[in-house]
C-alpha positions as CSV (number, residue, x, y, z in Angstrom):
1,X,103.1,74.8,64.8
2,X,104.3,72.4,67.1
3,X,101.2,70.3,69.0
4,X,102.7,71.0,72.4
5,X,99.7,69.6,74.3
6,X,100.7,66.3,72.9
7,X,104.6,66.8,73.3
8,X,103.3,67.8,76.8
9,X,101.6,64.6,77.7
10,X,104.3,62.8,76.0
11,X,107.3,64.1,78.4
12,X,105.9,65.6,81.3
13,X,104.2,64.0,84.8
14,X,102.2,67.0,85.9
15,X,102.2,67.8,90.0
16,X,99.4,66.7,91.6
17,X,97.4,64.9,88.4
18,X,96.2,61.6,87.8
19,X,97.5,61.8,84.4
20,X,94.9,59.3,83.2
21,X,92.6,62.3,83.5
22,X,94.0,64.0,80.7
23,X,92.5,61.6,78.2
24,X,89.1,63.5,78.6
25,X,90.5,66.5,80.3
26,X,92.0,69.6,78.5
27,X,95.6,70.1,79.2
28,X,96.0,74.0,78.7
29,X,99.6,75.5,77.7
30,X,99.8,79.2,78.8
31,X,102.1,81.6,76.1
32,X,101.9,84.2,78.2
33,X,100.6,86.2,81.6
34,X,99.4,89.6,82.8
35,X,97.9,90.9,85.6
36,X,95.6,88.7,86.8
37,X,94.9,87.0,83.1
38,X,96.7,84.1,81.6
39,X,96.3,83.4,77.8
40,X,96.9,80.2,75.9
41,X,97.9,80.3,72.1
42,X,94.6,80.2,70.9
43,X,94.1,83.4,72.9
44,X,91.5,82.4,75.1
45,X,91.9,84.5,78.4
46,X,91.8,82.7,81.9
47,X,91.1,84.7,85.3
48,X,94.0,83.4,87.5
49,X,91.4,82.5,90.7
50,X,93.7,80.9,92.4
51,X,96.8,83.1,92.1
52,X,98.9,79.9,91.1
53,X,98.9,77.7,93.4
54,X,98.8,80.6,95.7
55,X,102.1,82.6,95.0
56,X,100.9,85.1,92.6
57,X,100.0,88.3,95.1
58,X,100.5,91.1,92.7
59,X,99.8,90.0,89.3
60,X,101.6,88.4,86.7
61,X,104.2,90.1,84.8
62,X,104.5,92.7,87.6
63,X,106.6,95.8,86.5
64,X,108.0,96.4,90.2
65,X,108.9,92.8,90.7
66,X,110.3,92.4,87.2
67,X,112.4,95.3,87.2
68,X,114.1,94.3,90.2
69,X,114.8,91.1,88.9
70,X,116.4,92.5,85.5
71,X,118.7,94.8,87.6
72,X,119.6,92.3,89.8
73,X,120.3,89.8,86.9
74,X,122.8,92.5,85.7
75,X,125.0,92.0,88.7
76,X,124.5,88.9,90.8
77,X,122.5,85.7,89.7
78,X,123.5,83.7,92.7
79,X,126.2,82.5,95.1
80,X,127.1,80.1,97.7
81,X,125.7,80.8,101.0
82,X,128.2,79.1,102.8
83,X,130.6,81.4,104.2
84,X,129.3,84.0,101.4
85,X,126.7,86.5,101.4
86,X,125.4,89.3,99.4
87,X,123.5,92.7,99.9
88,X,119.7,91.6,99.1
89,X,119.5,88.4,101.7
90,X,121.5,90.8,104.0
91,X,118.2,93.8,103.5
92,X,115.7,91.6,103.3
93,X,116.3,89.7,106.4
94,X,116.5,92.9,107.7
95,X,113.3,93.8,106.1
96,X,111.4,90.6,107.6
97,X,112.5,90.5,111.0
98,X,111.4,94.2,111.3
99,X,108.1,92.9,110.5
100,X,107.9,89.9,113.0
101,X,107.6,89.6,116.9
102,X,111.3,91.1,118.3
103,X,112.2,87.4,119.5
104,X,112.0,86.2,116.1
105,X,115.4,87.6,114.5
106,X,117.3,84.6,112.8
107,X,116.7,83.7,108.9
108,X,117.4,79.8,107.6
109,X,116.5,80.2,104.0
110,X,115.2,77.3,101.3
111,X,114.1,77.1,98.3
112,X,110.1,75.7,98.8
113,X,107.8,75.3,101.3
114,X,108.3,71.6,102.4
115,X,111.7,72.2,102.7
116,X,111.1,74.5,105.0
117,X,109.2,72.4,107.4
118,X,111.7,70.2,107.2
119,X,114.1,72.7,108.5
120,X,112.2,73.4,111.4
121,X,111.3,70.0,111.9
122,X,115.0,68.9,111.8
123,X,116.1,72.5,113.8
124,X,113.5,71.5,116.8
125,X,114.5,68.0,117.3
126,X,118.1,68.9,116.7
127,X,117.6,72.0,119.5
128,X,116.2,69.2,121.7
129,X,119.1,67.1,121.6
130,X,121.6,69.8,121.9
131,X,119.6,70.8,125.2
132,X,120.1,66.8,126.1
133,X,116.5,66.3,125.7
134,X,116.9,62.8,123.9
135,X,113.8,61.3,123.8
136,X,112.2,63.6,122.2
137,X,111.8,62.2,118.9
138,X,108.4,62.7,117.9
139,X,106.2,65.5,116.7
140,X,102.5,66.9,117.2
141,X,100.1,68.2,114.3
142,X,96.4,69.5,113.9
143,X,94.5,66.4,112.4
144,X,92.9,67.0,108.6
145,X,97.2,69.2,107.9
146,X,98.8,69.2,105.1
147,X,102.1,70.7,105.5
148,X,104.5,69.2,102.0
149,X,104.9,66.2,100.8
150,X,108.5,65.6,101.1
151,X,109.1,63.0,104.0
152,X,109.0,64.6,107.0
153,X,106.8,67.5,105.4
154,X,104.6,64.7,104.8
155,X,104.6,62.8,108.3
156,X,103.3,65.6,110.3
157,X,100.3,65.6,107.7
158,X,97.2,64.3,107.9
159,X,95.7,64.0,104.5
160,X,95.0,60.6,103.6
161,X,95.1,61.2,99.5
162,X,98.8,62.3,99.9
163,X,99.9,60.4,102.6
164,X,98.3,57.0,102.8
165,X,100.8,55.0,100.3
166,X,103.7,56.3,102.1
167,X,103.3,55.4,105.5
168,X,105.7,53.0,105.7
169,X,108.7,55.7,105.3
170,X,107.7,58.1,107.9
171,X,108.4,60.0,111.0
172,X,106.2,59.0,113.9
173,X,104.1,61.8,114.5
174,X,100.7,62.3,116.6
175,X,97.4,64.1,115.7
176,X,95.4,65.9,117.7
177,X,91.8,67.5,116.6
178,X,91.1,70.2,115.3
179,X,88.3,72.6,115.5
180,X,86.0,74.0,112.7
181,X,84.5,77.3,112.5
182,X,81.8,79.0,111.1
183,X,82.3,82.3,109.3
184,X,80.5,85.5,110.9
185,X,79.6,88.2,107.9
186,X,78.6,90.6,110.1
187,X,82.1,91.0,111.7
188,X,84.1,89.2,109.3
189,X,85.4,86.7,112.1
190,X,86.0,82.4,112.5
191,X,83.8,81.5,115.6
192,X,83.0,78.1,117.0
193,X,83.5,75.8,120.3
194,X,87.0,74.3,120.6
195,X,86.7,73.2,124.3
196,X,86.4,69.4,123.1
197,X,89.4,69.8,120.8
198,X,91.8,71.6,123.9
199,X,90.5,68.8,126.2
200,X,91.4,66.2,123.7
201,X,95.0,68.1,123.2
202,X,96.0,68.3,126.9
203,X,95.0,64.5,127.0
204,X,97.6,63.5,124.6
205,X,100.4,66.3,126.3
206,X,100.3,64.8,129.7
207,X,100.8,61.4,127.8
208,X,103.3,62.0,125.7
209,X,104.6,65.6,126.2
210,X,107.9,64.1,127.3
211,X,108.8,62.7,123.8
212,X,107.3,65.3,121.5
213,X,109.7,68.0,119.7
214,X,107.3,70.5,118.7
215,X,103.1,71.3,117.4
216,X,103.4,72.3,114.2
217,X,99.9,73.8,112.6
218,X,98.9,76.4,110.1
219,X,97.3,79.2,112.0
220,X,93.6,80.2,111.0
221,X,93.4,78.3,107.6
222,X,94.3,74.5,106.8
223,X,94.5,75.5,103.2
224,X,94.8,72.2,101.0
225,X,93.1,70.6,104.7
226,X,89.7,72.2,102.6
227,X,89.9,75.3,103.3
228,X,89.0,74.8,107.3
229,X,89.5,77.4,108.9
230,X,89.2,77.8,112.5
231,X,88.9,80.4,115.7
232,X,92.5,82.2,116.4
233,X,91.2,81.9,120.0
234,X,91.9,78.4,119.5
235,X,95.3,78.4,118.4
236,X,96.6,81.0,120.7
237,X,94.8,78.4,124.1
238,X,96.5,75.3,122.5
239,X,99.8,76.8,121.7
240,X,100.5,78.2,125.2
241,X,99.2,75.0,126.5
242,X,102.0,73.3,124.6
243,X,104.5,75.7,125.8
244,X,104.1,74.9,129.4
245,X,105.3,71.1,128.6
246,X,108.5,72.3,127.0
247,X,107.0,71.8,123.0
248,X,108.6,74.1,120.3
249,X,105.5,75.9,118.0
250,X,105.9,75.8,114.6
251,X,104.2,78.1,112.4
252,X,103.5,76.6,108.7
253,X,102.4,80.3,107.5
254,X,103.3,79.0,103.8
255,X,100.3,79.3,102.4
256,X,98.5,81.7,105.0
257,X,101.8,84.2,105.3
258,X,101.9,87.9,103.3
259,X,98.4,89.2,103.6
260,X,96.6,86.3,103.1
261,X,94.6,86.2,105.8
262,X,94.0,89.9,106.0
263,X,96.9,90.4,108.3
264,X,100.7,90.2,107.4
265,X,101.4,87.4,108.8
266,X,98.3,85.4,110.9
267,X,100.5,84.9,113.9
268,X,99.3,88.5,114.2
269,X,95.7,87.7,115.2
270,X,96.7,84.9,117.7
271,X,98.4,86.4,119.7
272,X,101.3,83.7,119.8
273,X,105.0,84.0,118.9
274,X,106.3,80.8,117.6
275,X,109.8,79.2,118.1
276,X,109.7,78.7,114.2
277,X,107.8,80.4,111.6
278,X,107.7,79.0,107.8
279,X,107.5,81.0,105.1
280,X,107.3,80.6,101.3
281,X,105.0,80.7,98.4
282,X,103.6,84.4,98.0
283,X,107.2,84.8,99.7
284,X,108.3,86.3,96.0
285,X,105.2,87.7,94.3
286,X,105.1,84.1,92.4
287,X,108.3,84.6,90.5
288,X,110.7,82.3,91.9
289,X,110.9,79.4,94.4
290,X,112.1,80.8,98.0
291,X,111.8,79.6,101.5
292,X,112.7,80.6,105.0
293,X,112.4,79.4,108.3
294,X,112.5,82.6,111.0
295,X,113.3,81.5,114.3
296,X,114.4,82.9,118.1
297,X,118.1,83.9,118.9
298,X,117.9,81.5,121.5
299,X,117.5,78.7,119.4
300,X,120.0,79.9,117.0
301,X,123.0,79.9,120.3
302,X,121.8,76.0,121.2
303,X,123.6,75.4,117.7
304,X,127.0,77.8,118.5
305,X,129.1,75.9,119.5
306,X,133.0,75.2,118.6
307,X,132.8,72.9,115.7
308,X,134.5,70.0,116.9
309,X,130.8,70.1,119.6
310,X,129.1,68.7,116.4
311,X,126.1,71.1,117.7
312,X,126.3,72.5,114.3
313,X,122.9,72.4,111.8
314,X,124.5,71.0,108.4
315,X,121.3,71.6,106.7
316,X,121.5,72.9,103.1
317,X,120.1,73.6,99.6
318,X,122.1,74.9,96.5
319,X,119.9,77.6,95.7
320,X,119.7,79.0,99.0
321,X,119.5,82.3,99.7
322,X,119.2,82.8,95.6
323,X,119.7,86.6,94.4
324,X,117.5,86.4,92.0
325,X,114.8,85.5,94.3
326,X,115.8,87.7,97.0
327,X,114.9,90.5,94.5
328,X,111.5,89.7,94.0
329,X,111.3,88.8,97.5
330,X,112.2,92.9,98.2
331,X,110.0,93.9,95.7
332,X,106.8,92.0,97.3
333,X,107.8,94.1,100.5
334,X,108.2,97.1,98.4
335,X,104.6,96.8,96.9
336,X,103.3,96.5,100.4
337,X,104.4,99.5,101.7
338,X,104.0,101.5,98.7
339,X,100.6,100.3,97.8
340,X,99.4,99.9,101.5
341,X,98.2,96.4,100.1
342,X,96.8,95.5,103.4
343,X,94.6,98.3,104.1
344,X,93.4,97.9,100.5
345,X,93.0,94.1,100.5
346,X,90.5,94.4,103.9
347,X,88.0,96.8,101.6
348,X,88.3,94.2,98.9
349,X,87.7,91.6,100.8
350,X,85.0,92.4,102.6
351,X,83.0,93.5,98.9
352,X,83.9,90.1,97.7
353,X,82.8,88.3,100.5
354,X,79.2,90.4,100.1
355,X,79.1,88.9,96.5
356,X,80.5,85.2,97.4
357,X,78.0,84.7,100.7
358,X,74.9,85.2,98.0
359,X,76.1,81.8,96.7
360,X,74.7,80.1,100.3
361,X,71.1,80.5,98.3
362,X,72.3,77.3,96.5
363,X,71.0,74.2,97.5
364,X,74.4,72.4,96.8
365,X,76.6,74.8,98.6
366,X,77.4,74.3,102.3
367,X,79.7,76.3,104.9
368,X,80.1,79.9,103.1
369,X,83.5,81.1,104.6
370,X,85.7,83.6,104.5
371,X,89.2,84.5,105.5
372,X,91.0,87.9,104.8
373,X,91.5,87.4,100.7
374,X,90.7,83.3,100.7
375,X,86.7,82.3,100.1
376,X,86.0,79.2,100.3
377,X,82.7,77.0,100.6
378,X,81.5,73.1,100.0
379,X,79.5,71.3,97.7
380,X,77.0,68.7,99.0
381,X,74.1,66.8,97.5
382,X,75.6,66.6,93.9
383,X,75.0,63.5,91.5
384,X,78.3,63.6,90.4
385,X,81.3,61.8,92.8
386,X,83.9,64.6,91.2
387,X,81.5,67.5,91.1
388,X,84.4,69.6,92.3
389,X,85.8,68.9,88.4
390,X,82.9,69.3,86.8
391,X,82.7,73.1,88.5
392,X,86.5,73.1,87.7
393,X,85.7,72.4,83.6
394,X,82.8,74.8,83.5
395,X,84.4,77.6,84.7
396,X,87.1,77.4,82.6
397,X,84.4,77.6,79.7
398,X,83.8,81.0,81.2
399,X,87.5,82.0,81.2
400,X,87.9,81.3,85.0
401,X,90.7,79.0,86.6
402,X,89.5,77.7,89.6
403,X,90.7,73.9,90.9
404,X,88.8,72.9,94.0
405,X,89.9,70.5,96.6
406,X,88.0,67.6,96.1
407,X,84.3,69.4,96.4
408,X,85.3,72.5,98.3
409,X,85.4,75.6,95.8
410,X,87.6,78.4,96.7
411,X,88.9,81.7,95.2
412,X,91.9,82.7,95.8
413,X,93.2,85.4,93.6
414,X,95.7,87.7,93.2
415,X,95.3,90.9,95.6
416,X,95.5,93.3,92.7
417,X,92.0,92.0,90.9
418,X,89.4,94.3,90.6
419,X,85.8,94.0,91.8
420,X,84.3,93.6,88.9
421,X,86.4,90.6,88.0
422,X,85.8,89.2,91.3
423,X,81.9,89.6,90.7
424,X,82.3,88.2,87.5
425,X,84.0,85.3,89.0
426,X,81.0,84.8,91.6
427,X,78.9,85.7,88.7
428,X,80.0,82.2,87.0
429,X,79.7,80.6,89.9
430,X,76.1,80.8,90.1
431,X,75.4,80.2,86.8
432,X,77.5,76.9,87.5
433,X,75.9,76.2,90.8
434,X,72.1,76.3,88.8
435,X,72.7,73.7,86.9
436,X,71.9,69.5,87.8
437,X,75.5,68.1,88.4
């Protein structure tokens, strides 16, 4: 057989990795997935806790999702979106819009979740200029976001471990602060002060309002940001206060869009429509790479214009608007409906979050939180400077895939997991979590 961790390691340069780690540290080929399990070729079994980087919503290997994909395969595989089109993107835009504020009604599809941002980043400035607002060249983000890592993805982030080296190449772009919350179990709710952080915001508008394009910010949850999350009272105050000066909102619902926060999409509980709204990741169950980037009718007749205008927005990708992934894409929204995944996924939820808030009995955990299906808390006091990789190592030992951010540990699995699995998984926790590390 071949040894393909070592053909692995000689080939590949794995996302994300300090490849030097993988002289200690397992690499781990997968043969194959279901449900909620992956399994390596020795046949070891690994609880998916973190959904895959946060696509997988229903399970690998779905039946729904990969029968629509078959039958699609059979007919169309993919086509130019220029000037073409084809029945899927046509019912699923459809589909989407139906599920959005009424304003939002125009589709600008990708194929990842940077690339999406850096449609909307481009489509704001652009709208800007069209409107003769030319000084606007700037943009506004929450500090501690992480929104891609593609250029301009990357400029409106504020993560110093992915953006640091690369400051040189990008975009001017401000920060303002961001609040943190702490998570209520009785009700289930982010509360916490964030009068400091909307003073500090209107501070940097009335300075430089006149030259800023848009705020973009991930509503509720900075995901790879550690897992903050923050009061939705928050983002709905420093959105309209961004409005008033003329600034586009962006939504970066990448990560937090399709259920993840407990409603379909988290623009829901803030009471805020945005000029753009990024979507990707669970976007096609976990199948296939897909982006799109919803945004306002108005926005989309700024760029309608004769083409000799040049108003135009000669933005593309070559797998834009992919068949293939627009049939997954419609089977995620079929699963929805049929399974009534967000009714089920608040019930779940809230019986995990009984079993991951015993884990606060633990001297080195800090912050317990929880947000719709994301559970999240800190690690403090530890002897060990990576004892977010030590926790990562040990559960896999118990059959668990967990990989923390730094020394947050969250769980972030798959809506169709059971219970008892997620008990299990909390289960290994504090077997993990009683041990000197």
């Amino acid at each position: 057989m071949l040894d393909l961790k070592a053909l692995d390691l000689a080939h590949i340069w794995h996302p994300c990795t300090q490849m030097k780690d993988h002289e200690t540290l397992p690499l781990i080929p997968i043969q194959s997935a279901k449900g909620v399990y992956l399994y390596d070729f020795d046949g070891k079994s690994f609880i998916d806790g973190i959904s895959s980087w946060w696509v997988n919503l229903f399970g690998h290997c779905n039946p729904i999702i990969n029968t629509a994909i078959v039958q699609q395969l059979e007919q169309l595989e993919h086509i130019i979106l220029a000037g073409f089109s084809h029945e899927g993107i046509i019912t699923y835009s459809k589909r989407l819009c139906a599920l959005l504020p009424q304003s939002l009604q125009k589709c600008f599809y990708a194929d990842n979740g940077s690339s999406a941002v850096e449609v909307a980043l481009k489509m704001s400035f652009h709208s800007h200029y069209n409107a003769g607002n030319k000084e606007k060249n700037a943009f506004l983000s929450l500090a501690n976001a992480y929104h891609g890592e593609t250029l301009g993805a990357l400029s409106v982030g504020d993560v110093g471990l992915y953006k640091s080296a690369y400051k040189p190449l990008l975009l001017e772009a401000l920060n303002t602060p961001v609040p943190s919350g702490m998570w209520n179990p009785n009700d289930n709710t982010i509360n916490g002060d964030y009068h400091r952080e909307i003073e500090a915001l209107e501070q940097i508008l009335k300075k430089h309002a006149h030259r800023i394009c848009a705020f973009i910010l991930e509503p509720l949850l900075q995901c790879a940001g550690g897992m903050n999350m923050y009061p939705s009272a928050y983002v709905q105050e420093a959105c309209v206060l961004a409005q008033k000066y003329n600034i586009h909102i962006i939504f970066d619902e990448i990560a937090v869009g399709f259920g993840r926060t407990g409603s379909m999409f988290a623009l829901e509980q803030c009471d805020v429509v945005p000029d753009f709204l990024c979507l990707s990741k669970g976007i096609t169950g976990g199948y296939l790479p897909l982006s799109v980037v919803v945004t306002s009718d108005s926005i989309y007749q700024g760029f309608y214009a004769p083409y000799e205008e040049q108003k135009g927005f000669l933005h593309s990708h070559s797998y834009t608007g992919n068949a293939l992934a627009i049939a997954a894409a419609n089977a995620v929204l079929n699963i929805f409906e049929q399974d009534n995944t967000l009714l089920s996924n608040r019930s779940l939820s809230a019986a995990i979050a009984k079993q991951w808030s015993m884990l606060s009995k633990h001297k080195k955990v800090s912050n317990v939180r929880v947000c719709g299906m994301v559970f999240a808390f800190d690690l403090i006091g530890c002897r060990f400077a990576r004892a977010g990789l030590y926790v990562y190592e040990q559960a896999l030992e118990k059959g668990v895939l967990l990989r923390p951010l730094g020394n947050t540990i969250y769980f972030m699995p798959p809506y169709i997991i059971s219970l008892e699995l997620a008990e299990y998984v909390c289960g290994v926790l504090d077997n993990i979590l009683e041990n000197e590390f």
